[in-house]
Short mmCIF file of C-alpha atoms in Angstrom, two decimals:
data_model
loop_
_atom_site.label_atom_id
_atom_site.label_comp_id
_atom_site.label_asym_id
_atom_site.label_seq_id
_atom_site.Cartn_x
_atom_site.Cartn_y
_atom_site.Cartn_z
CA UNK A 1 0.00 0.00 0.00
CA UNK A 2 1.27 3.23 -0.64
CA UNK A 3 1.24 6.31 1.69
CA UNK A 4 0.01 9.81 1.44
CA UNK A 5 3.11 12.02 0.23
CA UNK A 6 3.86 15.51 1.12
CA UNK A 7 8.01 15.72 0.50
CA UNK A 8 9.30 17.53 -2.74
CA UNK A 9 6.02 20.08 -2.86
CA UNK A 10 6.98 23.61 -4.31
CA UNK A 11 4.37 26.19 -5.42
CA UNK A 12 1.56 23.37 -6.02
CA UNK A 13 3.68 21.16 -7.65
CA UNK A 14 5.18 17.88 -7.13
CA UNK A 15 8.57 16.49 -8.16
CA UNK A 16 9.19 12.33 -8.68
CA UNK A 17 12.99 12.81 -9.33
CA UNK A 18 13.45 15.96 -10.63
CA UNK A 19 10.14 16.07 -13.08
CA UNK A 20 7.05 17.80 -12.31
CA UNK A 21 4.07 15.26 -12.01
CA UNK A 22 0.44 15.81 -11.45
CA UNK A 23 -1.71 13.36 -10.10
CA UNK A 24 -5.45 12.64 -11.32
CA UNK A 25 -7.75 10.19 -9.39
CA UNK A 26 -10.98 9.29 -10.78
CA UNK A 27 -14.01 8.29 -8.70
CA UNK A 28 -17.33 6.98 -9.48
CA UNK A 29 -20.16 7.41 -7.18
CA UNK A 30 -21.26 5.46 -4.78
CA UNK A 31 -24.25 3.36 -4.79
CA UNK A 32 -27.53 5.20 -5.72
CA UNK A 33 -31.37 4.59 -6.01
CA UNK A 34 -32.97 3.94 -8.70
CA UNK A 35 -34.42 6.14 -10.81
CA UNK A 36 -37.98 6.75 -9.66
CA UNK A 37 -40.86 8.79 -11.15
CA UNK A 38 -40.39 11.06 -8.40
CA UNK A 39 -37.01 11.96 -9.20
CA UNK A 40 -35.41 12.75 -12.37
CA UNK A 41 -31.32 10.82 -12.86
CA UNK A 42 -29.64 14.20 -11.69
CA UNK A 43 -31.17 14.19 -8.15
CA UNK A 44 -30.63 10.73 -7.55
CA UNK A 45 -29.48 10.23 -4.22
CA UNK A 46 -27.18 7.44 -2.29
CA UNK A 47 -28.66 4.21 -0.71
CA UNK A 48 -27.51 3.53 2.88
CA UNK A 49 -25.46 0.93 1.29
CA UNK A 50 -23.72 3.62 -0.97
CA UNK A 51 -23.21 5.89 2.11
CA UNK A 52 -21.67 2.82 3.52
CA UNK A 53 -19.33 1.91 0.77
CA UNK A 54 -18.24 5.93 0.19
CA UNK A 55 -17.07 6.17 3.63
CA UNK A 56 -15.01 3.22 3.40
CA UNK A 57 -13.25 3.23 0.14
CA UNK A 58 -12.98 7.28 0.91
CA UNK A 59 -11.36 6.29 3.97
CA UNK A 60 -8.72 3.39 2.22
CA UNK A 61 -8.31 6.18 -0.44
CA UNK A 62 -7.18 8.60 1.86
CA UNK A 63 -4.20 6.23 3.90
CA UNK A 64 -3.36 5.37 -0.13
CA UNK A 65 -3.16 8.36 -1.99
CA UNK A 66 -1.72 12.04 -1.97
CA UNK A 67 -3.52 14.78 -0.09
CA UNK A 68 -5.73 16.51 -3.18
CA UNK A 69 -5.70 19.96 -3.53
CA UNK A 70 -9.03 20.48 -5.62
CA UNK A 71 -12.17 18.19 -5.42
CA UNK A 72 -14.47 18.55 -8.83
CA UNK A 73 -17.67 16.41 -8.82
CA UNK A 74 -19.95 15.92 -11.17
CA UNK A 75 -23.03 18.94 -10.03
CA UNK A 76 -25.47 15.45 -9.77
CA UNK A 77 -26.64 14.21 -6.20
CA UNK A 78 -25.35 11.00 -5.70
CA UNK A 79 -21.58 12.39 -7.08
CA UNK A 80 -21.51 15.16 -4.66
CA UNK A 81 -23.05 13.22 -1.85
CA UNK A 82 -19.63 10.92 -2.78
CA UNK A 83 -17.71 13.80 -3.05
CA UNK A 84 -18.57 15.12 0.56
CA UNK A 85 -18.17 12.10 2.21
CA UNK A 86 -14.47 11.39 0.62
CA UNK A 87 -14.35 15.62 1.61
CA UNK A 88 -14.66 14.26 5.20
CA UNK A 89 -12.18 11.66 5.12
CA UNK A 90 -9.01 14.44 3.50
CA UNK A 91 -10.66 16.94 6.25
CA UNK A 92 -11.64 18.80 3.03
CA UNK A 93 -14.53 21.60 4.11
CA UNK A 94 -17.33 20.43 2.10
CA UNK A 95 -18.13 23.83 0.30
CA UNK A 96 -14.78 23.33 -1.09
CA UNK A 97 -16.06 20.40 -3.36
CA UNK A 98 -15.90 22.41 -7.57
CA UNK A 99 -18.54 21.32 -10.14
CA UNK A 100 -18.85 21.01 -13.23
CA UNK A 101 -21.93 19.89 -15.65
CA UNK A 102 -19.58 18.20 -17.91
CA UNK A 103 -18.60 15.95 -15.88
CA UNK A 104 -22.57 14.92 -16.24
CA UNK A 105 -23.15 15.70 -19.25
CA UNK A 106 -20.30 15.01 -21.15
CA UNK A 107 -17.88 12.32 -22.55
CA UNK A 108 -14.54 11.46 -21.43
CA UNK A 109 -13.15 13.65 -24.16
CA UNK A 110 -15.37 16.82 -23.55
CA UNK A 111 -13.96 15.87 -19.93
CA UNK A 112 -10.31 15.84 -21.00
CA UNK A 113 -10.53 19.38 -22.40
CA UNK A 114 -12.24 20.24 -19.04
CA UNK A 115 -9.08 18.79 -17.17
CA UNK A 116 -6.78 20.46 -19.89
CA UNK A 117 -7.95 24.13 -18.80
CA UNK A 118 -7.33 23.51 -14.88
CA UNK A 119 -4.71 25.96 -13.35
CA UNK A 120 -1.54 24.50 -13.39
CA UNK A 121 -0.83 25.62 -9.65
CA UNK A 122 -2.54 22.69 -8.80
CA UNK A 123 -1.28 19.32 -8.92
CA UNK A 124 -3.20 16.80 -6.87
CA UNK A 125 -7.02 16.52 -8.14
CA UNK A 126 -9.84 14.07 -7.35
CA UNK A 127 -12.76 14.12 -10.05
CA UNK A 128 -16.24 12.53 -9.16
CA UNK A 129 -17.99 11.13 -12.16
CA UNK A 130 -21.01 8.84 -13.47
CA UNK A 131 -20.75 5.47 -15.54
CA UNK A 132 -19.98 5.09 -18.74
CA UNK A 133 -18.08 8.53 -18.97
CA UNK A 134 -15.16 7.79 -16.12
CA UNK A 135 -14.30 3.98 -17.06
CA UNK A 136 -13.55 5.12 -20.61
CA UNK A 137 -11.50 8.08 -19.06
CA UNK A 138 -10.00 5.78 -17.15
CA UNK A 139 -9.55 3.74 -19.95
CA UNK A 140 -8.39 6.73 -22.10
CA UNK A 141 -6.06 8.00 -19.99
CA UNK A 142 -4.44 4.69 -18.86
CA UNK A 143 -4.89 2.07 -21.33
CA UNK A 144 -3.46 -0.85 -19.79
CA UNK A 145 -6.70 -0.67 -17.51
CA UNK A 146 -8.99 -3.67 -17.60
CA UNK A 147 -11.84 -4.79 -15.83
CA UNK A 148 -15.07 -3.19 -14.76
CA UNK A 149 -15.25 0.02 -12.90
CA UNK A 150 -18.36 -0.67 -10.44
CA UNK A 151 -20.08 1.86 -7.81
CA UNK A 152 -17.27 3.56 -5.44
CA UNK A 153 -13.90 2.91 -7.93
CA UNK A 154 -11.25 4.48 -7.70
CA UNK A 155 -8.15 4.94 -10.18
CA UNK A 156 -5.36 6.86 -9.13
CA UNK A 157 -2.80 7.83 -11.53
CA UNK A 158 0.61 10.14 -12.08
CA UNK A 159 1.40 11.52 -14.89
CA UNK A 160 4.90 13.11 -15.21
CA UNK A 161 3.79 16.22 -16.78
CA UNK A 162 3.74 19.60 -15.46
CA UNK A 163 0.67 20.96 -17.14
CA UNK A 164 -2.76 19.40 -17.31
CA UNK A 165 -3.07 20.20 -21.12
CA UNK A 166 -0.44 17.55 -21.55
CA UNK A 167 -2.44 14.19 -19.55
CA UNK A 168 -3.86 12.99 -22.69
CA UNK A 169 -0.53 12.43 -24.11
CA UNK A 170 1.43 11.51 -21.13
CA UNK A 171 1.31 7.95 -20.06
CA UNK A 172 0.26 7.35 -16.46
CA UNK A 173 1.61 5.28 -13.99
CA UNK A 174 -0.89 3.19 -11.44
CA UNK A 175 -0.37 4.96 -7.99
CA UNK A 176 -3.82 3.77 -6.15
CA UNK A 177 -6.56 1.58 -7.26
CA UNK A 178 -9.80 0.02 -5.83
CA UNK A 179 -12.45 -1.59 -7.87
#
């Protein structure tokens, strides 16, 4: 298992060995209800079993992975309610949790060029996402990825680049994964 990291920080930035790297992990919400006809997909919330399962992967995530400086979720119910709860276990405040209807609405590419225009200050970043859309990301950014990517994954990866633009094109390595 690998531990959270803090040495070689400067200015937001992270350095492996001399080379800048940014790190992108990839999270898909937690176990939701199903869609009812009182409810439309986007305020779907979390079962108690999805509450359950948030709060422990969050909590593995967090002893696995390196202290995130920006939180983005997807602006839907049951990815913020995921978001929050993995908030709580980084002792992120909650109104610190981004969003962004692309990460909804959108494929993994529109969400690429989302993740292409973030500041470059920032380094560490843990996006909150929906099924299809973040398994091919996942699979996108870090081809070597198999399997499925159920309720509550999680796919860490480092990319030695120093700007997001450059993700797409930079191969990842594994850092963290739980599926």
């Amino acid at each position: 298992a690998l531990s959270r990291k803090t040495e070689g920080e400067t200015a937001g930035q992270i350095t492996e060995g001399g080379l800048f790297m940014k790190y992108l992990t990839i999270v898909r919400h937690a176990e939701a209800e199903p869609l009812r006809n009182l409810h439309s997909d986007f305020e779907r919330s979390l079962t108690e079993c999805g509450i359950s399962e948030a709060d422990r992967v969050s909590r593995k995530t967090a002893q696995n992975i390196i202290q995130p400086e920006m939180l983005i979720s997807s602006p839907a119910q049951r990815a913020v309610q995921t978001a929050r709860i993995f908030a709580a276990a980084f002792n992120i405040p909650r109104d610190a949790i981004l969003t962004d209807m692309l990460i909804y609405t959108g494929s993994a590419s529109d969400i690429i060029q989302v993740i292409s225009h973030w500041n470059d200050a920032v380094s560490r970043v843990i996006l909150f996402g929906h099924n299809p859309t973040v398994a091919e990301l996942v699979m996108r950014l870090y081809p070597q990825f198999s399997g499925s990517f159920p309720t509550c994954s999680v796919c860490s990866l480092e990319f030695p680049a120093d700007c997001w633009k450059k993700l797409a094109a930079t191969p990842p390595n594994l850092r963290f994964q739980n599926s």
